[in-house]
Amino acid sequence: MKAAAPKKKSQTPKPADDTPKTVPTEKKESSAPETAPVEKKKPAAKKSAGTKKTAAKKSSAPKKAASADKKDVSEKEVPVVEKPVPAETVPESPRRSVAFIGSECYPFVKTGGLGDVMYALPRELVKQNCDVRVILPRYACIRQQYQDKMVYRGEFYMDLGRTGRNYYVGIMEYVCDGVVYDFIDNQEFFSAGNPYISLVDDIPKYCFFSKAALAALNFMNWIPDIIHCHDWQAALVPVYLRTLFHDSPVGRAKTVLTIHNLRFQGIYNIPTIQYWSGLPDEVFNMGALKQGYEDANMLKGGLAYADRITTVSGTYAQEIQTGEYGEQLEEHLRYHSYKLRGIVNGIDYEMWNPKTDAALAVNYDADDVLKRKKENKLALQKELGLEQDEEKLVLGLISRLTNQKGLDLFNAIIPQVMDGNTQIVVLGTGDKQYEDTFRYYENTYHGMFSACIQYDEARAHRIYAGADALLVPSRFEPCGLTQLNAMHYGTLPIVRETGGLKDTVEPYNVYTGSGNGFTFDRYDAGLLLDAINRAKTTYFTERANWDQVVQRDMAKDVSWENSAKQYKNLYLELTQW
Ligand code: ADP
């Protein structure tokens, strides 16, 4: 296939806010009714989806990426055990090939739950007889130890939108545990210290990435049965696939788009997204990308064009169709609800295993958790400068510090929680107002409150192991992984009944002793305090009951196996031949 324009290696892309004034602006009109997306049937792929192979074997990313600012990515993660996954394939399940396309993946780059899912689900799908490739940007902030392991796979040039330029697309490959990772290399787009900067930079970056990922599949001649895209950063993939790439080899793949967090959608004015994406005018209609009078919404377009939509819990799949949780897309989601499904996340049992976790002071399992957890608690208290006392109730909170996470509720009741027998450990970064509030409380309750304003993977593991309970009072929570990690480490979750928190934490019942943690429903600080007080009562006055819940939580199946089987079934549903 040929690129449309001649190669111009040295040109730099125009920043998004520098869009030429010649770009046509969308005529203002009142909101049109929801319509099905318009698919372009014309064979445009050869021109716009084209790739031009070049002979030079080089990478555009610097050999050393160490200078990049890495503060918000997983810089202190526990080492990944690179050993082959036992071939526990399920022979009766037909083999399918799947390309994962997303913006982050542990251990290369992770800012939240998406990174965990992109790591764990492909590994589990390999066990479910899938052939999986994960396509990621080759960010310069990926640590050198992983950069060093990547092997050059090829390169080509690709046109992009209305820029009039051809862009370098390098493919660097790394294979681990049966999963092939292909990193899309381009220094102009991926050289920042963090994966996400601001929409002005991120919109062009992820237009490029989505298109380059599809072009790379064609280039490698690896045509998957399924393309599984994640969040807004990869949401243009289904749109490209059914338009510019429709008649190219990859056009035969089916698409699944997973919403990990509906709050982030990739919205910008239409001319800018047209300029960078090069998508045909007809996709900028109210049934697909267009939103309101003048904006384009990348996630909205992806939802319209994907063959299936999933989100990360059954409750969230329902919630996002309502005004309260729908982030302005509830109507669009209701329209597409026939193809929407909730599949709850799991956790990776190799990455999260208190028996083998190298980050912990003492390893343990369900048999010796009651004793060993106290040792981990004492070690955690020492590490954080807290009063060392194994009888204190330690409440943990591990979170991005944003308003999604219910921190306003928590902040409002901290003085009432601090009773002299309770300690609080916060680990997180995010909005300054929360960071400052937690620092204030650390100062006020010296020796009883620890505010770790940082991203530290290993410390997170030690908090899961050393705390007695973990707070997740979220305003909304698509799935939530911290409550799953906590339960697996014998730490009782205290959660608001929303999204995946509702689906994974059964409330403790004082009469029957059943349940996994303490819950509250309405978004109300008083109800959070009440849930914490119920936890305190159980911990301080009914320790035997508490200990039973600890052991039950450790035994609870929160692995990926069940969920991966559901994804596999979804893939099979889409590819019945
Ligand atoms: P979200 O994706 O909304 O951030 P999740 O609960 O789905 O929330 O996933 C959060 C993941 O990130 C968990 O694995 C949690 O342990 C981890 N995490 C969050 N904040 C930190 C931090 N400051 N340091 C280390 N790990 C963190």
PDB file of N, CA and C in Angstrom, residues 108-152:
ATOM      1  N   PHE A 108       5.020  -1.565  31.965  1.00  0.00           N
ATOM      2  CA  PHE A 108       5.694  -0.553  31.150  1.00  0.00           C
ATOM      3  C   PHE A 108       5.256   0.846  31.558  1.00  0.00           C
ATOM      4  N   VAL A 109       3.931   1.016  31.635  1.00  0.00           N
ATOM      5  CA  VAL A 109       3.417   2.316  32.047  1.00  0.00           C
ATOM      6  C   VAL A 109       2.028   2.095  32.631  1.00  0.00           C
ATOM      7  N   LYS A 110       1.820   2.632  33.827  1.00  0.00           N
ATOM      8  CA  LYS A 110       0.536   2.438  34.489  1.00  0.00           C
ATOM      9  C   LYS A 110       0.206   3.673  35.310  1.00  0.00           C
ATOM     10  N   THR A 111      -1.001   4.198  35.125  1.00  0.00           N
ATOM     11  CA  THR A 111      -1.431   5.289  35.999  1.00  0.00           C
ATOM     12  C   THR A 111      -2.659   4.876  36.807  1.00  0.00           C
ATOM     13  N   GLY A 112      -3.268   3.750  36.470  1.00  0.00           N
ATOM     14  CA  GLY A 112      -4.460   3.303  37.210  1.00  0.00           C
ATOM     15  C   GLY A 112      -4.869   1.909  36.773  1.00  0.00           C
ATOM     16  N   GLY A 113      -6.145   1.606  36.994  1.00  0.00           N
ATOM     17  CA  GLY A 113      -6.652   0.255  36.764  1.00  0.00           C
ATOM     18  C   GLY A 113      -6.512  -0.239  35.325  1.00  0.00           C
ATOM     19  N   LEU A 114      -6.604   0.683  34.354  1.00  0.00           N
ATOM     20  CA  LEU A 114      -6.462   0.277  32.955  1.00  0.00           C
ATOM     21  C   LEU A 114      -5.140  -0.461  32.733  1.00  0.00           C
ATOM     22  N   GLY A 115      -4.077   0.064  33.347  1.00  0.00           N
ATOM     23  CA  GLY A 115      -2.757  -0.555  33.212  1.00  0.00           C
ATOM     24  C   GLY A 115      -2.749  -1.979  33.744  1.00  0.00           C
ATOM     25  N   ASP A 116      -3.450  -2.209  34.841  1.00  0.00           N
ATOM     26  CA  ASP A 116      -3.540  -3.558  35.416  1.00  0.00           C
ATOM     27  C   ASP A 116      -4.279  -4.503  34.477  1.00  0.00           C
ATOM     28  N   VAL A 117      -5.386  -4.018  33.920  1.00  0.00           N
ATOM     29  CA  VAL A 117      -6.214  -4.868  33.058  1.00  0.00           C
ATOM     30  C   VAL A 117      -5.458  -5.230  31.782  1.00  0.00           C
ATOM     31  N   MET A 118      -4.776  -4.251  31.201  1.00  0.00           N
ATOM     32  CA  MET A 118      -4.029  -4.496  29.963  1.00  0.00           C
ATOM     33  C   MET A 118      -2.891  -5.490  30.193  1.00  0.00           C
ATOM     34  N   TYR A 119      -2.457  -5.595  31.432  1.00  0.00           N
ATOM     35  CA  TYR A 119      -1.421  -6.579  31.772  1.00  0.00           C
ATOM     36  C   TYR A 119      -2.036  -7.955  32.011  1.00  0.00           C
ATOM     37  N   ALA A 120      -3.070  -8.003  32.849  1.00  0.00           N
ATOM     38  CA  ALA A 120      -3.550  -9.292  33.346  1.00  0.00           C
ATOM     39  C   ALA A 120      -4.472 -10.025  32.376  1.00  0.00           C
ATOM     40  N   LEU A 121      -5.357  -9.301  31.716  1.00  0.00           N
ATOM     41  CA  LEU A 121      -6.346  -9.979  30.864  1.00  0.00           C
ATOM     42  C   LEU A 121      -5.692 -10.705  29.679  1.00  0.00           C
ATOM     43  N   PRO A 122      -4.752 -10.090  28.958  1.00  0.00           N
ATOM     44  CA  PRO A 122      -4.104 -10.835  27.866  1.00  0.00           C
ATOM     45  C   PRO A 122      -3.432 -12.122  28.344  1.00  0.00           C
ATOM     46  N   ARG A 123      -2.790 -12.061  29.509  1.00  0.00           N
ATOM     47  CA  ARG A 123      -2.117 -13.261  30.022  1.00  0.00           C
ATOM     48  C   ARG A 123      -3.130 -14.361  30.296  1.00  0.00           C
ATOM     49  N   GLU A 124      -4.290 -13.971  30.819  1.00  0.00           N
ATOM     50  CA  GLU A 124      -5.308 -14.973  31.121  1.00  0.00           C
ATOM     51  C   GLU A 124      -5.946 -15.484  29.817  1.00  0.00           C
ATOM     52  N   LEU A 125      -6.070 -14.610  28.831  1.00  0.00           N
ATOM     53  CA  LEU A 125      -6.651 -15.041  27.551  1.00  0.00           C
ATOM     54  C   LEU A 125      -5.750 -16.048  26.834  1.00  0.00           C
ATOM     55  N   VAL A 126      -4.453 -15.922  27.054  1.00  0.00           N
ATOM     56  CA  VAL A 126      -3.529 -16.917  26.484  1.00  0.00           C
ATOM     57  C   VAL A 126      -3.908 -18.300  27.009  1.00  0.00           C
ATOM     58  N   LYS A 127      -4.256 -18.353  28.295  1.00  0.00           N
ATOM     59  CA  LYS A 127      -4.660 -19.637  28.887  1.00  0.00           C
ATOM     60  C   LYS A 127      -6.006 -20.103  28.343  1.00  0.00           C
ATOM     61  N   GLN A 128      -6.794 -19.150  27.819  1.00  0.00           N
ATOM     62  CA  GLN A 128      -8.102 -19.501  27.247  1.00  0.00           C
ATOM     63  C   GLN A 128      -7.995 -19.727  25.733  1.00  0.00           C
ATOM     64  N   ASN A 129      -6.804 -20.134  25.304  1.00  0.00           N
ATOM     65  CA  ASN A 129      -6.570 -20.474  23.895  1.00  0.00           C
ATOM     66  C   ASN A 129      -6.714 -19.269  22.960  1.00  0.00           C
ATOM     67  N   CYS A 130      -6.189 -18.147  23.367  1.00  0.00           N
ATOM     68  CA  CYS A 130      -6.159 -16.973  22.498  1.00  0.00           C
ATOM     69  C   CYS A 130      -4.716 -16.643  22.144  1.00  0.00           C
ATOM     70  N   ASP A 131      -4.571 -16.078  20.977  1.00  0.00           N
ATOM     71  CA  ASP A 131      -3.290 -15.611  20.503  1.00  0.00           C
ATOM     72  C   ASP A 131      -3.347 -14.091  20.683  1.00  0.00           C
ATOM     73  N   VAL A 132      -2.578 -13.541  21.606  1.00  0.00           N
ATOM     74  CA  VAL A 132      -2.802 -12.126  21.950  1.00  0.00           C
ATOM     75  C   VAL A 132      -1.581 -11.247  21.659  1.00  0.00           C
ATOM     76  N   ARG A 133      -1.846 -10.138  21.040  1.00  0.00           N
ATOM     77  CA  ARG A 133      -0.856  -9.096  20.834  1.00  0.00           C
ATOM     78  C   ARG A 133      -1.365  -7.823  21.511  1.00  0.00           C
ATOM     79  N   VAL A 134      -0.507  -7.150  22.253  1.00  0.00           N
ATOM     80  CA  VAL A 134      -0.909  -5.906  22.913  1.00  0.00           C
ATOM     81  C   VAL A 134      -0.177  -4.764  22.221  1.00  0.00           C
ATOM     82  N   ILE A 135      -0.922  -3.813  21.717  1.00  0.00           N
ATOM     83  CA  ILE A 135      -0.291  -2.689  21.004  1.00  0.00           C
ATOM     84  C   ILE A 135      -0.350  -1.446  21.874  1.00  0.00           C
ATOM     85  N   LEU A 136       0.812  -0.873  22.105  1.00  0.00           N
ATOM     86  CA  LEU A 136       0.952   0.251  23.040  1.00  0.00           C
ATOM     87  C   LEU A 136       1.818   1.334  22.421  1.00  0.00           C
ATOM     88  N   PRO A 137       1.688   2.563  22.901  1.00  0.00           N
ATOM     89  CA  PRO A 137       2.652   3.574  22.480  1.00  0.00           C
ATOM     90  C   PRO A 137       4.012   3.284  23.126  1.00  0.00           C
ATOM     91  N   ARG A 138       5.060   3.571  22.395  1.00  0.00           N
ATOM     92  CA  ARG A 138       6.381   3.427  23.009  1.00  0.00           C
ATOM     93  C   ARG A 138       6.746   4.765  23.650  1.00  0.00           C
ATOM     94  N   TYR A 139       6.190   4.994  24.844  1.00  0.00           N
ATOM     95  CA  TYR A 139       6.482   6.238  25.556  1.00  0.00           C
ATOM     96  C   TYR A 139       7.955   6.242  25.962  1.00  0.00           C
ATOM     97  N   ALA A 140       8.545   7.418  25.911  1.00  0.00           N
ATOM     98  CA  ALA A 140       9.943   7.521  26.350  1.00  0.00           C
ATOM     99  C   ALA A 140      10.063   7.239  27.844  1.00  0.00           C
ATOM    100  N   CYS A 141       8.949   7.390  28.591  1.00  0.00           N
ATOM    101  CA  CYS A 141       9.033   7.178  30.044  1.00  0.00           C
ATOM    102  C   CYS A 141       9.003   5.690  30.422  1.00  0.00           C
ATOM    103  N   ILE A 142       8.878   4.802  29.465  1.00  0.00           N
ATOM    104  CA  ILE A 142       8.981   3.375  29.797  1.00  0.00           C
ATOM    105  C   ILE A 142      10.410   3.119  30.259  1.00  0.00           C
ATOM    106  N   ARG A 143      10.523   2.403  31.355  1.00  0.00           N
ATOM    107  CA  ARG A 143      11.847   2.278  31.955  1.00  0.00           C
ATOM    108  C   ARG A 143      12.835   1.556  31.039  1.00  0.00           C
ATOM    109  N   GLN A 144      14.102   1.954  31.205  1.00  0.00           N
ATOM    110  CA  GLN A 144      15.143   1.465  30.316  1.00  0.00           C
ATOM    111  C   GLN A 144      15.231  -0.057  30.296  1.00  0.00           C
ATOM    112  N   GLN A 145      14.959  -0.692  31.440  1.00  0.00           N
ATOM    113  CA  GLN A 145      15.071  -2.159  31.486  1.00  0.00           C
ATOM    114  C   GLN A 145      14.108  -2.815  30.489  1.00  0.00           C
ATOM    115  N   TYR A 146      12.972  -2.157  30.223  1.00  0.00           N
ATOM    116  CA  TYR A 146      12.044  -2.711  29.230  1.00  0.00           C
ATOM    117  C   TYR A 146      12.400  -2.245  27.824  1.00  0.00           C
ATOM    118  N   GLN A 147      12.844  -0.994  27.721  1.00  0.00           N
ATOM    119  CA  GLN A 147      13.277  -0.499  26.402  1.00  0.00           C
ATOM    120  C   GLN A 147      14.363  -1.418  25.847  1.00  0.00           C
ATOM    121  N   ASP A 148      15.256  -1.846  26.753  1.00  0.00           N
ATOM    122  CA  ASP A 148      16.384  -2.677  26.321  1.00  0.00           C
ATOM    123  C   ASP A 148      15.931  -4.031  25.782  1.00  0.00           C
ATOM    124  N   LYS A 149      14.796  -4.486  26.260  1.00  0.00           N
ATOM    125  CA  LYS A 149      14.337  -5.823  25.840  1.00  0.00           C
ATOM    126  C   LYS A 149      13.558  -5.795  24.525  1.00  0.00           C
ATOM    127  N   MET A 150      13.197  -4.590  24.083  1.00  0.00           N
ATOM    128  CA  MET A 150      12.400  -4.516  22.851  1.00  0.00           C
ATOM    129  C   MET A 150      13.276  -4.809  21.646  1.00  0.00           C
ATOM    130  N   VAL A 151      12.691  -5.504  20.704  1.00  0.00           N
ATOM    131  CA  VAL A 151      13.414  -5.860  19.487  1.00  0.00           C
ATOM    132  C   VAL A 151      12.752  -5.141  18.316  1.00  0.00           C
ATOM    133  N   TYR A 152      13.568  -4.583  17.459  1.00  0.00           N
ATOM    134  CA  TYR A 152      13.058  -3.868  16.279  1.00  0.00           C
ATOM    135  C   TYR A 152      12.285  -4.832  15.378  1.00  0.00           C
TER     136      TYR A 152
END
